[in-house]
Short mmCIF file of C-alpha atoms in Angstrom, two decimals:
data_model
loop_
_atom_site.label_atom_id
_atom_site.label_comp_id
_atom_site.label_asym_id
_atom_site.label_seq_id
_atom_site.Cartn_x
_atom_site.Cartn_y
_atom_site.Cartn_z
CA MET A 176 -63.53 95.83 -32.18
CA VAL A 177 -62.50 97.42 -35.51
CA ASP A 178 -64.64 100.49 -34.79
CA SER A 179 -63.17 100.77 -31.31
CA ILE A 180 -59.61 100.55 -32.66
CA SER A 181 -60.34 103.26 -35.23
CA LYS A 182 -61.91 105.48 -32.56
CA ILE A 183 -58.90 105.10 -30.23
CA GLN A 184 -56.47 105.78 -33.09
CA GLN A 185 -58.43 108.96 -33.87
CA LEU A 186 -58.30 110.08 -30.23
CA LEU A 187 -54.53 109.54 -30.15
CA ALA A 188 -54.12 111.45 -33.41
CA GLU A 189 -56.01 114.37 -31.82
CA SER A 190 -53.80 114.12 -28.70
CA ARG A 191 -56.80 113.23 -26.55
CA PHE A 192 -54.72 110.74 -24.57
CA VAL A 193 -56.85 110.50 -21.44
CA GLU A 194 -59.97 109.71 -23.50
CA ALA A 195 -58.00 107.14 -25.49
CA GLN A 196 -56.86 105.52 -22.24
CA LYS A 197 -60.40 105.38 -20.83
CA THR A 198 -61.76 103.94 -24.04
CA CYS A 199 -59.13 101.17 -23.99
CA GLU A 200 -59.90 100.32 -20.38
CA LEU A 201 -63.62 100.22 -21.15
CA GLU A 202 -62.91 97.79 -23.99
CA PHE A 203 -60.94 95.58 -21.64
CA LEU A 204 -63.87 95.46 -19.23
CA GLN A 205 -66.63 94.99 -21.80
CA LYS A 206 -64.96 92.56 -24.16
CA ASN A 207 -62.67 90.94 -21.61
CA SER A 208 -60.19 91.14 -24.47
CA GLU A 209 -56.45 91.78 -24.49
CA GLN A 210 -55.80 91.91 -28.23
CA PRO A 211 -52.25 92.98 -29.11
CA GLU A 212 -53.39 95.95 -31.20
CA LEU A 213 -55.62 97.24 -28.40
CA LEU A 214 -52.88 96.76 -25.81
CA GLU A 215 -50.41 98.71 -27.94
CA LEU A 216 -52.84 101.64 -28.27
CA TYR A 217 -53.42 101.55 -24.53
CA PHE A 218 -49.70 101.72 -23.79
CA GLU A 219 -49.26 104.53 -26.32
CA SER A 220 -51.88 106.57 -24.45
CA LEU A 221 -50.12 105.96 -21.13
CA LEU A 222 -46.68 106.83 -22.52
CA ALA A 223 -48.07 110.07 -23.93
CA GLN A 224 -49.14 110.97 -20.38
CA SER A 225 -45.79 109.80 -18.89
CA LYS A 226 -47.64 107.23 -16.84
CA PRO A 227 -46.06 103.88 -15.84
CA LEU A 228 -47.09 100.89 -17.91
CA PRO A 229 -48.81 97.96 -16.11
CA GLN A 230 -46.02 95.39 -16.16
CA GLU A 231 -48.23 92.30 -16.22
CA LEU A 232 -50.18 93.62 -19.23
CA LEU A 233 -46.94 94.66 -20.91
CA LEU A 234 -45.55 91.16 -20.47
CA THR A 235 -48.79 89.75 -21.89
CA LEU A 236 -48.37 91.92 -25.01
CA ILE A 237 -44.72 90.96 -25.48
CA GLU A 238 -45.51 87.25 -25.15
CA LYS A 239 -48.26 87.57 -27.73
CA ILE A 240 -46.16 89.25 -30.41
CA PHE A 241 -42.48 88.25 -30.00
CA HIS A 242 -42.68 85.20 -32.29
CA GLN A 243 -44.42 86.99 -35.18
CA ASP A 244 -42.95 90.48 -34.79
CA PRO A 245 -39.58 90.46 -32.97
CA ASP A 246 -38.90 94.12 -33.89
CA LYS A 247 -42.07 95.32 -32.18
CA ALA A 248 -41.46 93.02 -29.19
CA GLU A 249 -37.97 94.44 -28.84
CA ARG A 250 -39.38 97.94 -28.74
CA TRP A 251 -41.78 97.10 -25.88
CA LEU A 252 -39.08 95.18 -24.00
CA THR A 253 -37.29 98.50 -23.47
CA GLU A 254 -40.33 99.64 -21.42
CA PHE A 255 -40.26 96.63 -19.11
CA ARG A 256 -39.09 97.58 -15.60
CA SER A 257 -40.23 94.76 -13.31
CA SER A 258 -37.70 92.31 -11.86
CA HIS A 259 -40.33 89.72 -10.97
CA HIS A 260 -40.32 88.08 -14.39
CA ASN A 261 -36.62 88.10 -15.29
CA LEU A 262 -36.54 84.49 -16.45
CA ARG A 263 -39.53 84.94 -18.77
CA ILE A 264 -38.11 88.19 -20.12
CA ILE A 265 -34.66 86.69 -20.79
CA GLN A 266 -36.27 83.76 -22.60
CA ILE A 267 -38.17 86.18 -24.82
CA LYS A 268 -35.00 88.19 -25.46
CA ILE A 269 -33.23 84.96 -26.39
CA THR A 270 -35.88 84.15 -29.02
CA VAL A 271 -35.81 87.71 -30.38
CA ALA A 272 -32.00 87.71 -30.61
CA GLU A 273 -32.04 84.39 -32.48
CA LYS A 274 -34.69 85.57 -34.92
CA LYS A 275 -32.72 88.75 -35.64
CA GLY A 276 -29.44 86.85 -36.05
CA ARG A 277 -27.62 88.55 -33.17
CA THR A 278 -25.45 85.60 -32.11
CA ASP A 279 -23.14 87.61 -29.83
CA ASN A 280 -26.10 88.97 -27.91
CA LEU A 281 -27.72 85.52 -27.95
CA TYR A 282 -24.64 83.99 -26.30
CA ARG A 283 -24.68 86.57 -23.49
CA LEU A 284 -28.42 86.09 -22.92
CA ILE A 285 -28.15 82.29 -22.72
CA SER A 286 -25.33 82.67 -20.21
CA ASP A 287 -27.36 85.18 -18.15
CA TYR A 288 -30.36 82.86 -18.26
CA GLN A 289 -28.40 79.88 -16.96
CA VAL A 290 -26.74 81.95 -14.22
CA LEU A 291 -30.16 83.26 -13.14
CA ARG A 292 -31.51 79.70 -13.06
CA TYR A 293 -28.64 78.74 -10.78
CA GLU A 294 -29.01 81.79 -8.49
CA THR A 295 -32.76 81.29 -8.09
CA LYS A 296 -32.28 77.56 -7.36
CA SER A 297 -34.60 76.67 -10.27
CA PRO A 298 -32.21 74.54 -12.35
CA VAL A 299 -34.62 73.28 -15.03
CA ILE A 300 -33.63 74.76 -18.41
CA SER A 301 -36.26 75.29 -21.10
CA GLU A 302 -36.08 73.10 -24.20
CA ASN A 303 -35.86 76.18 -26.42
CA VAL A 304 -32.72 77.42 -24.67
CA ILE A 305 -31.13 73.95 -24.83
CA GLU A 306 -31.86 73.69 -28.56
CA LEU A 307 -30.41 77.14 -29.32
CA SER A 308 -27.36 76.48 -27.15
CA ASN A 309 -26.68 73.19 -28.96
CA LYS A 310 -27.34 74.78 -32.34
CA TYR A 311 -24.95 77.72 -32.01
CA TYR A 312 -22.57 76.96 -29.14
CA LYS A 313 -22.51 73.18 -28.85
CA ASN A 314 -18.83 73.00 -27.90
CA ASP A 315 -18.59 76.16 -25.82
CA PHE A 316 -16.84 75.35 -22.54
CA HIS A 317 -18.34 78.25 -20.58
CA LEU A 318 -21.98 77.40 -21.34
CA GLN A 319 -21.40 73.66 -20.84
CA LEU A 320 -19.81 74.37 -17.45
CA GLN A 321 -22.92 76.32 -16.42
CA ARG A 322 -25.06 73.41 -17.61
CA LEU A 323 -23.00 71.05 -15.44
CA ALA A 324 -23.54 73.26 -12.38
CA LEU A 325 -27.31 73.16 -13.01
CA ASP A 326 -27.25 69.36 -13.43
CA LEU A 327 -25.47 69.02 -10.10
CA LEU A 328 -27.89 71.43 -8.44
CA ARG A 329 -30.82 69.19 -9.31
CA MET A 330 -28.66 66.06 -8.74
CA ASP A 331 -29.19 64.79 -12.27
CA LEU A 332 -26.12 62.57 -12.12
CA ALA A 333 -26.66 60.93 -15.52
CA HIS A 334 -26.62 64.25 -17.39
CA ALA A 335 -23.86 65.57 -15.12
CA GLU A 336 -21.62 62.59 -15.97
CA SER A 337 -22.23 63.09 -19.68
CA ASP A 338 -21.42 66.81 -19.36
CA LEU A 339 -18.31 66.03 -17.33
CA LYS A 340 -16.94 63.66 -19.94
CA GLY A 341 -17.48 66.21 -22.69
CA LEU A 342 -15.90 69.06 -20.72
CA ILE A 343 -12.81 67.08 -19.71
CA LEU A 344 -12.23 65.77 -23.22
CA SER A 345 -12.77 69.20 -24.78
CA CYS A 346 -9.69 70.42 -22.90
CA PHE A 347 -7.49 68.00 -24.85
CA GLU A 348 -9.19 67.24 -28.19
CA ARG A 349 -7.72 70.29 -29.86
CA SER A 350 -4.41 71.48 -31.26
CA SER A 351 -3.55 74.06 -28.58
CA SER A 352 -3.13 73.34 -24.87
CA ARG A 353 -3.43 77.01 -23.94
CA GLY A 354 -5.81 77.57 -21.05
CA THR A 355 -6.19 73.86 -20.27
CA LYS A 356 -5.18 74.14 -16.61
CA GLU A 357 -7.50 77.12 -16.08
CA LYS A 358 -10.42 75.17 -17.52
CA LEU A 359 -9.66 72.14 -15.36
CA ASP A 360 -9.48 74.36 -12.27
CA ALA A 361 -12.85 75.89 -13.21
CA LEU A 362 -14.25 72.38 -13.46
CA LEU A 363 -12.85 71.56 -10.02
CA GLU A 364 -14.54 74.63 -8.53
CA VAL A 365 -17.93 73.49 -9.85
CA LEU A 366 -17.35 69.95 -8.57
CA LYS A 367 -16.56 71.26 -5.08
CA THR A 368 -20.03 72.79 -4.72
CA PRO A 369 -22.23 69.72 -4.02
CA GLU A 370 -21.97 68.05 -0.61
CA SER A 371 -21.63 64.67 -2.32
CA LEU A 372 -20.76 63.69 -5.88
CA PHE A 373 -21.34 59.97 -5.35
CA HIS A 374 -19.70 58.05 -8.24
CA LEU A 375 -18.78 61.31 -9.97
CA GLU A 376 -16.04 61.75 -7.37
CA VAL A 377 -13.70 59.86 -9.75
CA TYR A 378 -14.03 62.68 -12.30
CA LYS A 379 -13.11 65.23 -9.66
CA THR A 380 -10.00 63.17 -8.86
CA PHE A 381 -9.15 62.90 -12.56
CA CYS A 382 -9.48 66.67 -13.06
CA HIS A 383 -7.18 67.25 -10.10
CA PHE A 384 -4.58 64.83 -11.51
CA LEU A 385 -4.75 66.39 -14.97
CA ALA A 386 -4.34 69.91 -13.58
CA HIS A 387 -1.87 69.31 -10.76
CA GLY A 388 -0.31 65.87 -11.26
CA LEU A 389 0.35 63.17 -8.67
CA THR A 390 1.35 64.86 -5.41
CA GLU A 391 0.98 62.15 -2.74
CA LYS A 392 1.55 58.40 -2.45
CA LYS A 393 -2.16 57.80 -1.92
CA ASP A 394 -2.75 59.33 -5.37
CA TYR A 395 -1.53 56.11 -6.96
CA LYS A 396 -4.37 54.22 -5.30
CA LYS A 397 -6.83 56.75 -6.73
CA LEU A 398 -5.17 56.33 -10.12
CA ILE A 399 -5.93 52.61 -9.98
CA GLU A 400 -9.57 53.47 -9.22
CA LEU A 401 -9.67 55.50 -12.45
CA VAL A 402 -8.27 52.57 -14.42
CA ILE A 403 -11.00 50.33 -13.00
CA TYR A 404 -13.87 52.80 -13.43
CA PHE A 405 -13.33 54.27 -16.90
CA ASP A 406 -14.92 52.21 -19.69
CA ASP A 407 -15.40 55.10 -22.11
CA PHE A 408 -12.80 54.72 -24.88
CA ARG A 409 -11.91 58.41 -25.14
CA LEU A 410 -11.46 58.74 -21.37
CA GLN A 411 -9.30 55.64 -21.41
CA VAL A 412 -7.14 57.23 -24.09
CA LEU A 413 -6.85 60.41 -22.03
CA LEU A 414 -5.84 58.36 -18.99
CA LEU A 415 -3.27 56.51 -21.12
CA ASP A 416 -1.92 59.88 -22.25
CA TYR A 417 -1.71 60.95 -18.61
CA LEU A 418 0.26 57.83 -17.67
CA TRP A 419 2.59 58.52 -20.59
CA ARG A 420 3.10 62.17 -19.53
CA GLN A 421 3.80 61.07 -15.94
CA GLU A 422 6.50 58.76 -17.38
CA LEU A 423 4.81 55.68 -15.94
CA LYS A 424 5.98 53.62 -18.91
CA ASP A 425 5.27 50.13 -17.59
CA ALA A 426 1.80 51.10 -16.38
CA ALA A 427 1.07 52.76 -19.74
CA GLU A 428 2.18 49.63 -21.63
CA GLU A 429 -0.15 47.42 -19.58
CA TYR A 430 -3.06 49.85 -19.73
CA ALA A 431 -2.71 50.16 -23.51
CA GLN A 432 -3.73 46.50 -23.78
CA ILE A 433 -6.95 47.28 -21.90
CA VAL A 434 -7.64 50.25 -24.17
CA ARG A 435 -7.07 48.12 -27.24
CA LYS A 436 -9.81 45.70 -26.15
CA ASN A 437 -12.43 48.44 -25.88
CA LYS A 438 -15.22 47.86 -28.40
CA GLU A 439 -15.06 51.55 -29.36
CA TYR A 440 -11.34 51.37 -30.11
CA SER A 441 -10.41 53.65 -33.02
CA TYR A 442 -6.94 54.06 -34.45
CA VAL A 443 -8.21 57.13 -36.33
CA TYR A 444 -8.92 58.80 -32.98
CA PHE A 445 -5.29 58.33 -31.93
CA ASP A 446 -4.08 59.62 -35.27
CA LYS A 447 -6.23 62.75 -34.94
CA PHE A 448 -5.81 63.75 -31.29
CA PHE A 449 -3.03 61.69 -29.67
CA PRO A 450 -0.57 60.67 -32.43
CA HIS A 451 2.24 60.21 -29.90
CA LEU A 452 0.30 57.27 -28.41
CA LYS A 453 0.16 55.32 -31.67
CA SER A 454 3.41 53.60 -30.74
CA PHE A 455 1.49 51.62 -28.10
CA PHE A 456 -0.68 50.08 -30.82
CA PHE A 457 1.33 50.22 -34.02
CA LYS A 458 4.94 49.49 -33.23
CA LYS A 459 7.85 49.52 -35.60
CA GLN A 460 10.44 46.95 -34.75
CA GLU A 461 13.96 48.07 -34.02
CA LYS A 462 16.40 47.53 -36.83
CA ILE A 463 18.35 44.30 -36.52
CA ILE A 464 22.13 44.38 -36.86
CA PRO A 465 22.92 42.06 -39.80
CA VAL A 466 24.97 38.94 -39.05
CA ARG A 467 27.36 37.63 -41.70
CA GLY A 468 26.75 34.20 -43.16
CA SER A 469 23.47 33.12 -44.66
CA ILE A 470 21.60 30.28 -43.01
CA ILE A 471 18.64 30.42 -45.38
CA THR A 472 18.56 31.86 -48.88
CA ALA A 473 15.86 33.39 -51.00
CA GLU A 474 16.19 30.56 -53.50
CA ASP A 475 15.48 27.93 -50.84
CA LEU A 476 12.08 29.56 -50.18
CA LYS A 477 10.80 29.37 -53.78
CA ILE A 478 10.21 33.08 -54.17
CA THR A 479 7.23 34.24 -56.21
CA LYS A 480 6.35 37.66 -57.45
CA PHE A 481 4.35 39.89 -55.12
CA SER A 482 0.67 40.07 -56.04
CA HIS A 483 -2.12 42.44 -54.96
CA ALA A 484 -4.51 39.60 -54.20
CA THR A 485 -7.24 40.59 -51.77
CA PRO A 486 -6.87 39.08 -48.28
CA GLU A 487 -9.71 36.90 -47.07
CA ALA A 488 -9.50 36.38 -43.30
CA GLN A 489 -10.65 32.97 -42.10
CA GLU A 490 -10.20 31.32 -38.73
CA PRO A 491 -7.02 32.58 -36.98
CA ALA A 492 -4.07 30.50 -38.13
CA ALA A 493 -2.07 28.48 -35.62
CA ILE A 494 1.61 29.28 -35.20
CA SER A 495 3.86 26.24 -35.58
CA GLU A 496 7.22 25.76 -33.89
CA GLU A 497 8.83 25.55 -37.33
CA GLU A 498 7.80 29.04 -38.39
CA VAL A 499 8.73 30.50 -35.00
CA LEU A 500 12.23 29.14 -35.62
CA LEU A 501 12.23 30.52 -39.18
CA ALA A 502 11.16 33.93 -37.94
CA HIS A 503 13.89 33.89 -35.32
CA VAL A 504 16.58 32.88 -37.84
CA LEU A 505 15.35 35.51 -40.29
CA ARG A 506 16.13 38.29 -37.83
CA HIS A 507 19.82 37.48 -38.01
CA GLN A 508 20.27 37.46 -41.80
CA THR A 509 21.26 40.10 -44.33
CA PHE A 510 18.64 40.60 -47.07
CA THR A 511 17.62 43.44 -49.34
CA THR A 512 14.14 44.85 -49.09
CA ASN A 513 12.96 43.04 -52.23
CA GLU A 514 14.40 39.77 -50.95
CA LEU A 515 12.53 40.20 -47.67
CA LEU A 516 9.32 40.87 -49.59
CA ASP A 517 9.79 37.73 -51.69
CA ILE A 518 10.57 35.71 -48.56
CA ALA A 519 7.39 37.02 -46.92
CA VAL A 520 5.34 35.96 -49.95
CA SER A 521 6.93 32.49 -49.86
CA PHE A 522 6.09 32.16 -46.18
CA LEU A 523 2.47 33.07 -46.94
CA GLN A 524 2.30 30.43 -49.65
CA SER A 525 3.53 27.92 -47.10
CA GLU A 526 0.91 29.29 -44.65
CA PHE A 527 3.63 30.40 -42.24
CA PHE A 528 1.83 33.66 -41.42
CA HIS A 529 3.76 34.43 -38.24
CA ALA A 530 7.08 34.13 -40.05
CA GLY A 531 5.63 36.04 -43.01
CA LEU A 532 4.63 38.87 -40.67
CA LYS A 533 8.17 39.11 -39.28
CA ALA A 534 9.64 39.18 -42.80
CA ALA A 535 7.18 41.90 -43.84
CA GLU A 536 8.03 43.94 -40.75
CA LEU A 537 11.74 43.75 -41.54
CA ALA A 538 10.99 44.75 -45.13
CA SER A 539 9.00 47.72 -43.86
CA LEU A 540 11.95 48.90 -41.81
CA ALA A 541 14.28 48.57 -44.78
CA ALA A 542 11.88 50.17 -47.30
CA VAL A 543 13.35 53.19 -49.10
CA ASN A 544 10.46 54.14 -51.40
CA ARG A 545 6.67 54.24 -51.48
CA GLU A 546 6.29 51.04 -53.49
CA GLU A 547 8.37 48.98 -51.05
CA ASN A 548 6.53 50.52 -48.14
CA LEU A 549 3.11 49.68 -49.59
CA LYS A 550 4.11 46.10 -50.45
CA SER A 551 5.41 45.45 -46.94
CA SER A 552 2.31 47.07 -45.41
CA TYR A 553 0.01 44.95 -47.53
CA LEU A 554 1.83 41.76 -46.53
CA LYS A 555 1.63 42.75 -42.86
CA VAL A 556 -2.12 43.37 -43.14
CA PHE A 557 -2.58 40.02 -44.89
CA CYS A 558 -0.65 38.16 -42.18
CA LEU A 559 -2.40 39.96 -39.33
CA LEU A 560 -5.80 39.06 -40.76
CA LYS A 561 -4.75 35.44 -41.09
CA LEU A 562 -3.41 35.42 -37.53
CA GLY A 563 -6.66 36.90 -36.21
CA ASP A 564 -5.11 40.14 -34.90
CA TYR A 565 -7.86 42.25 -36.44
CA ARG A 566 -7.26 45.43 -34.50
CA ALA A 567 -3.61 45.49 -35.56
CA ALA A 568 -4.67 44.75 -39.15
CA LEU A 569 -7.08 47.70 -39.03
CA ASP A 570 -4.39 50.00 -37.62
CA CYS A 571 -1.85 48.88 -40.20
CA SER A 572 -4.23 49.38 -43.13
CA LEU A 573 -5.23 52.84 -41.90
CA GLU A 574 -1.56 53.82 -41.66
CA ALA A 575 -0.82 52.40 -45.10
CA LEU A 576 -3.66 54.34 -46.72
CA LYS A 577 -1.71 57.54 -46.08
CA ASN A 578 0.84 56.39 -48.67
CA ALA A 579 -1.59 54.80 -51.14
CA THR A 580 -2.02 56.76 -54.37
CA THR A 581 -3.27 54.31 -56.99
CA GLU A 582 -6.87 53.09 -57.03
CA ASN A 583 -5.71 49.48 -56.72
CA ASP A 584 -3.75 50.21 -53.53
CA VAL A 585 -6.58 52.22 -52.01
CA LEU A 586 -9.13 49.49 -52.73
CA SER A 587 -6.86 46.78 -51.32
CA PHE A 588 -6.40 48.52 -47.98
CA LEU A 589 -10.05 49.56 -47.79
CA TYR A 590 -11.12 45.96 -48.27
CA ALA A 591 -8.69 44.87 -45.57
CA GLN A 592 -10.34 47.40 -43.24
CA ALA A 593 -13.76 45.99 -44.08
CA GLU A 594 -12.53 42.49 -43.28
CA ALA A 595 -11.11 43.62 -39.94
CA HIS A 596 -14.33 45.46 -39.01
CA THR A 597 -16.39 42.39 -39.96
CA HIS A 598 -14.40 40.09 -37.68
CA LEU A 599 -14.59 42.69 -34.89
CA LYS A 600 -18.40 42.53 -35.28
CA ASP A 601 -18.52 46.19 -36.29
CA PHE A 602 -20.82 45.48 -39.23
CA LYS A 603 -21.94 49.09 -39.62
CA ALA A 604 -18.37 50.31 -40.24
CA ALA A 605 -17.72 47.37 -42.57
CA LYS A 606 -20.80 48.21 -44.67
CA ILE A 607 -19.76 51.86 -44.97
CA ILE A 608 -16.32 50.89 -46.28
CA LEU A 609 -17.67 48.23 -48.65
CA LYS A 610 -20.16 50.72 -50.11
CA LYS A 611 -17.29 53.13 -50.63
CA ILE A 612 -15.32 50.43 -52.45
CA VAL A 613 -18.26 49.60 -54.73
CA SER A 614 -18.79 53.31 -55.46
CA ILE A 615 -15.15 53.52 -56.59
CA ASP A 616 -15.14 50.24 -58.53
CA SER A 617 -18.56 48.71 -59.22
CA GLY A 618 -16.82 45.63 -60.62
CA TYR A 619 -15.13 44.74 -57.33
CA ARG A 620 -16.78 41.32 -56.97
CA LEU A 621 -15.47 40.42 -53.50
CA ALA A 622 -16.67 43.71 -52.03
CA ARG A 623 -20.15 43.30 -53.53
CA GLU A 624 -20.42 39.72 -52.28
CA ARG A 625 -19.28 40.70 -48.78
CA LEU A 626 -21.72 43.62 -48.74
CA ASP A 627 -24.60 41.33 -49.77
CA LYS A 628 -23.72 38.94 -46.94
CA LEU A 629 -23.67 41.73 -44.37
CA ASN A 630 -26.95 43.17 -45.62
CA ALA A 631 -28.51 39.75 -45.19
CA ILE A 632 -27.57 39.60 -41.50
#
């Protein structure tokens, strides 16, 4: 083979192109070999004679060399003229573009590939294209929309539903709402293509509502169907946001309770993407108009100094009639913030956690500086843990962490979060927070003990 290659190279150097061509063809017949080097010499001899290149052989050469030598493959791709192998050629071009770092060209090629798959009714996408698409353009709406159309073409409803969720949410999980309606309308166009969407019809309805609002009375029945069907936390939040935007206040209030019970509930998610909905889950009480005349005094409650003791949540505490009455009376008194804090501490010492929570909430409303705010927040978290309202305790501690500056404050609220996660059976999240606490303060005994217990589960 080496001697043959040398001979052909010599013939080409002497411009004896016809002889070089014949020698290559003879080698193909005798050796039954299509070595890349021999194929390249053969094509060089044909190009020198302005003869067309055999497209099947040219594709064979390109497929043999594009992984190892993308530059050379790119050169021979310019000579490819056949339209019978477009999908294979685009896949090769995709690999070459990725190897050469041409991301703009890569994006266009992936899009062309997916469109061609759709047009040829062959909706199966190669693993390589999926990997590159996820690597470079994971959140690109245009490419994901094409992927959805292909999923629907092959009636892969599981993947289609996953794609639909991601596409709908991507329209809202960002700072700017520009282009949202156009994207939703594009989604609707894709969803109109199949003869039947089966259970995915609810997503089509949701897209229509999000883009065009409620237009008919029967839409309210469809809205109820969405409430029943959606169990994904983020979609529930988006539906809650929609109810809020449609000024369906009572419906939003009731639905918020359903959202709160979702096992994936995350106050951080609200804080990041839908901060205006936090009021449904973390409510500040309205300020009470003070009433003259004191029925109970701070002295009567044996006030003690506020302490940063770490809350340990046990079984949810029962609420007695006595503390309900105390909490009610407290709302109609005139106290300073520090007095309210001391009263809250006294209630806790008497294990009146419901009354203590109300006192802490009033103190929070009256707080005028960071220290008062943190003290009232800590007392609220403590009471909520004792009362067994773990989601509210988690929300409150997350909110309080925004104002925490000292290590002691940060550790206190982090530990409260770990406690809340533990009681919500989210042991993974609890472990992460406890490990963070130990990394900050290796001497935090309670955190280490709690972490050991969770690791033993």
